[in-house]
PDB file of C-alpha atoms in Angstrom:
ATOM      1  CA  VAL A   2       4.589  22.362 -14.215  1.00  0.00           C
ATOM      2  CA  ALA A   3       3.950  22.267 -17.974  1.00  0.00           C
ATOM      3  CA  LYS A   4       7.450  20.900 -18.589  1.00  0.00           C
ATOM      4  CA  THR A   5       6.954  18.211 -15.924  1.00  0.00           C
ATOM      5  CA  VAL A   6       3.580  17.195 -17.408  1.00  0.00           C
ATOM      6  CA  ASN A   7       5.201  16.845 -20.848  1.00  0.00           C
ATOM      7  CA  ILE A   8       8.029  14.730 -19.409  1.00  0.00           C
ATOM      8  CA  VAL A   9       5.513  12.459 -17.662  1.00  0.00           C
ATOM      9  CA  LYS A  10       3.602  12.034 -20.950  1.00  0.00           C
ATOM     10  CA  GLU A  11       6.789  11.220 -22.886  1.00  0.00           C
ATOM     11  CA  LYS A  12       8.005   8.669 -20.342  1.00  0.00           C
ATOM     12  CA  TRP A  13       5.841   6.103 -18.568  1.00  0.00           C
ATOM     13  CA  GLY A  14       3.620   8.166 -16.305  1.00  0.00           C
ATOM     14  CA  LYS A  15      -0.039   9.029 -16.767  1.00  0.00           C
ATOM     15  CA  VAL A  16      -1.622  12.491 -16.708  1.00  0.00           C
ATOM     16  CA  MET A  17      -4.926  12.248 -14.842  1.00  0.00           C
ATOM     17  CA  ARG A  18      -5.930  15.889 -15.310  1.00  0.00           C
ATOM     18  CA  GLU A  19      -4.255  18.246 -17.737  1.00  0.00           C
ATOM     19  CA  LEU A  20      -2.667  21.521 -16.733  1.00  0.00           C
ATOM     20  CA  GLU A  21      -5.273  24.171 -15.928  1.00  0.00           C
ATOM     21  CA  PRO A  22      -5.336  27.515 -14.130  1.00  0.00           C
ATOM     22  CA  VAL A  23      -6.719  27.873 -10.613  1.00  0.00           C
ATOM     23  CA  LYS A  24      -9.360  30.561 -10.003  1.00  0.00           C
ATOM     24  CA  ASP A  25      -6.960  33.178  -8.610  1.00  0.00           C
ATOM     25  CA  GLY A  26      -5.001  33.142 -11.875  1.00  0.00           C
ATOM     26  CA  SER A  27      -1.556  33.001 -10.248  1.00  0.00           C
ATOM     27  CA  THR A  28      -1.444  29.199  -9.928  1.00  0.00           C
ATOM     28  CA  VAL A  29      -1.757  26.270 -12.346  1.00  0.00           C
ATOM     29  CA  THR A  30      -2.421  22.656 -11.411  1.00  0.00           C
ATOM     30  CA  ALA A  31      -2.232  19.183 -12.972  1.00  0.00           C
ATOM     31  CA  PHE A  32      -2.627  15.656 -11.620  1.00  0.00           C
ATOM     32  CA  ILE A  33      -0.332  12.762 -12.533  1.00  0.00           C
ATOM     33  CA  GLU A  34      -0.176   9.061 -11.666  1.00  0.00           C
ATOM     34  CA  ASP A  35       2.978   6.974 -11.386  1.00  0.00           C
ATOM     35  CA  PRO A  36       3.214   3.332 -12.564  1.00  0.00           C
ATOM     36  CA  SER A  37       2.344   1.986  -9.093  1.00  0.00           C
ATOM     37  CA  GLY A  38      -0.929   3.954  -9.056  1.00  0.00           C
ATOM     38  CA  ASP A  39       0.132   6.736  -6.689  1.00  0.00           C
ATOM     39  CA  ARG A  40      -1.414  10.067  -7.685  1.00  0.00           C
ATOM     40  CA  PHE A  41       0.147  13.487  -7.253  1.00  0.00           C
ATOM     41  CA  GLU A  42      -0.960  17.057  -7.721  1.00  0.00           C
ATOM     42  CA  LEU A  43       1.519  19.398  -9.365  1.00  0.00           C
ATOM     43  CA  LEU A  44       1.170  23.066  -8.470  1.00  0.00           C
ATOM     44  CA  GLY A  45       2.868  25.881 -10.308  1.00  0.00           C
ATOM     45  CA  ARG A  46       3.002  29.368  -8.886  1.00  0.00           C
ATOM     46  CA  ARG A  47       4.627  32.575 -10.020  1.00  0.00           C
ATOM     47  CA  LEU A  48       8.311  32.321 -10.816  1.00  0.00           C
ATOM     48  CA  THR A  49      10.705  31.408  -8.034  1.00  0.00           C
ATOM     49  CA  ARG A  50      14.436  30.701  -8.090  1.00  0.00           C
ATOM     50  CA  GLU A  51      13.772  26.967  -8.214  1.00  0.00           C
ATOM     51  CA  PRO A  52      10.957  25.557 -10.376  1.00  0.00           C
ATOM     52  CA  LEU A  53      10.415  22.699  -7.911  1.00  0.00           C
ATOM     53  CA  CYS A  54      11.564  23.399  -4.389  1.00  0.00           C
ATOM     54  CA  LYS A  55      10.514  20.359  -2.353  1.00  0.00           C
ATOM     55  CA  VAL A  56       8.760  17.027  -2.733  1.00  0.00           C
ATOM     56  CA  MET A  57       7.648  14.819   0.143  1.00  0.00           C
ATOM     57  CA  LEU A  58       6.385  11.346  -0.707  1.00  0.00           C
ATOM     58  CA  GLN A  59       4.524   8.813   1.379  1.00  0.00           C
ATOM     59  CA  ALA A  60       4.280   5.481  -0.393  1.00  0.00           C
ATOM     60  CA  ASP A  61       4.008   1.759   0.235  1.00  0.00           C
ATOM     61  CA  ASN A  62       6.724   1.050  -2.341  1.00  0.00           C
ATOM     62  CA  LEU A  63       9.107   3.970  -1.948  1.00  0.00           C
ATOM     63  CA  ASP A  64      11.789   2.492  -4.210  1.00  0.00           C
ATOM     64  CA  CYS A  65       9.299   2.277  -7.100  1.00  0.00           C
ATOM     65  CA  VAL A  66       8.184   5.871  -6.561  1.00  0.00           C
ATOM     66  CA  ILE A  67      11.788   7.100  -6.401  1.00  0.00           C
ATOM     67  CA  ALA A  68      12.593   5.227  -9.627  1.00  0.00           C
ATOM     68  CA  PHE A  69       9.590   6.855 -11.329  1.00  0.00           C
ATOM     69  CA  TYR A  70      10.692  10.369 -10.431  1.00  0.00           C
ATOM     70  CA  GLU A  71      14.307   9.709 -11.391  1.00  0.00           C
ATOM     71  CA  LYS A  72      13.422   8.168 -14.770  1.00  0.00           C
ATOM     72  CA  ALA A  73      10.240   9.975 -15.799  1.00  0.00           C
ATOM     73  CA  VAL A  74      10.884  13.446 -14.430  1.00  0.00           C
ATOM     74  CA  GLY A  75      14.679  13.538 -14.170  1.00  0.00           C
ATOM     75  CA  MET A  76      14.761  14.293 -10.447  1.00  0.00           C
ATOM     76  CA  LYS A  77      17.651  13.294  -8.190  1.00  0.00           C
ATOM     77  CA  LEU A  78      17.200  11.862  -4.684  1.00  0.00           C
ATOM     78  CA  LEU A  79      18.966  14.051  -2.133  1.00  0.00           C
ATOM     79  CA  HIS A  80      17.667  12.644   1.143  1.00  0.00           C
ATOM     80  CA  LYS A  81      15.597   9.660   2.243  1.00  0.00           C
ATOM     81  CA  ILE A  82      14.017   8.903   5.624  1.00  0.00           C
ATOM     82  CA  VAL A  83      12.150   5.639   6.124  1.00  0.00           C
ATOM     83  CA  ASN A  84       9.555   5.605   8.892  1.00  0.00           C
ATOM     84  CA  PRO A  85       8.555   1.992   9.646  1.00  0.00           C
ATOM     85  CA  LYS A  86       5.166   2.980  11.095  1.00  0.00           C
TER      86      LYS A  86
END
């Protein structure tokens, strides 16, 4: 999560709340905002094989959100489902 927060700061995202530990001590959290104003909570737990296992996004402008994550965080789109409702 700390690495992702730093990438967001360096690129064109906005950190709404800096990285901080959650009460139980095994989790950290931060809040970020993408250029279209969508806000996300990042959660980091104890080490796993993959630092980020899954992201599900619901957005009015999905292409803008995808572009943000590809450019600002370096993620790669693997699968996309568009629900018209």
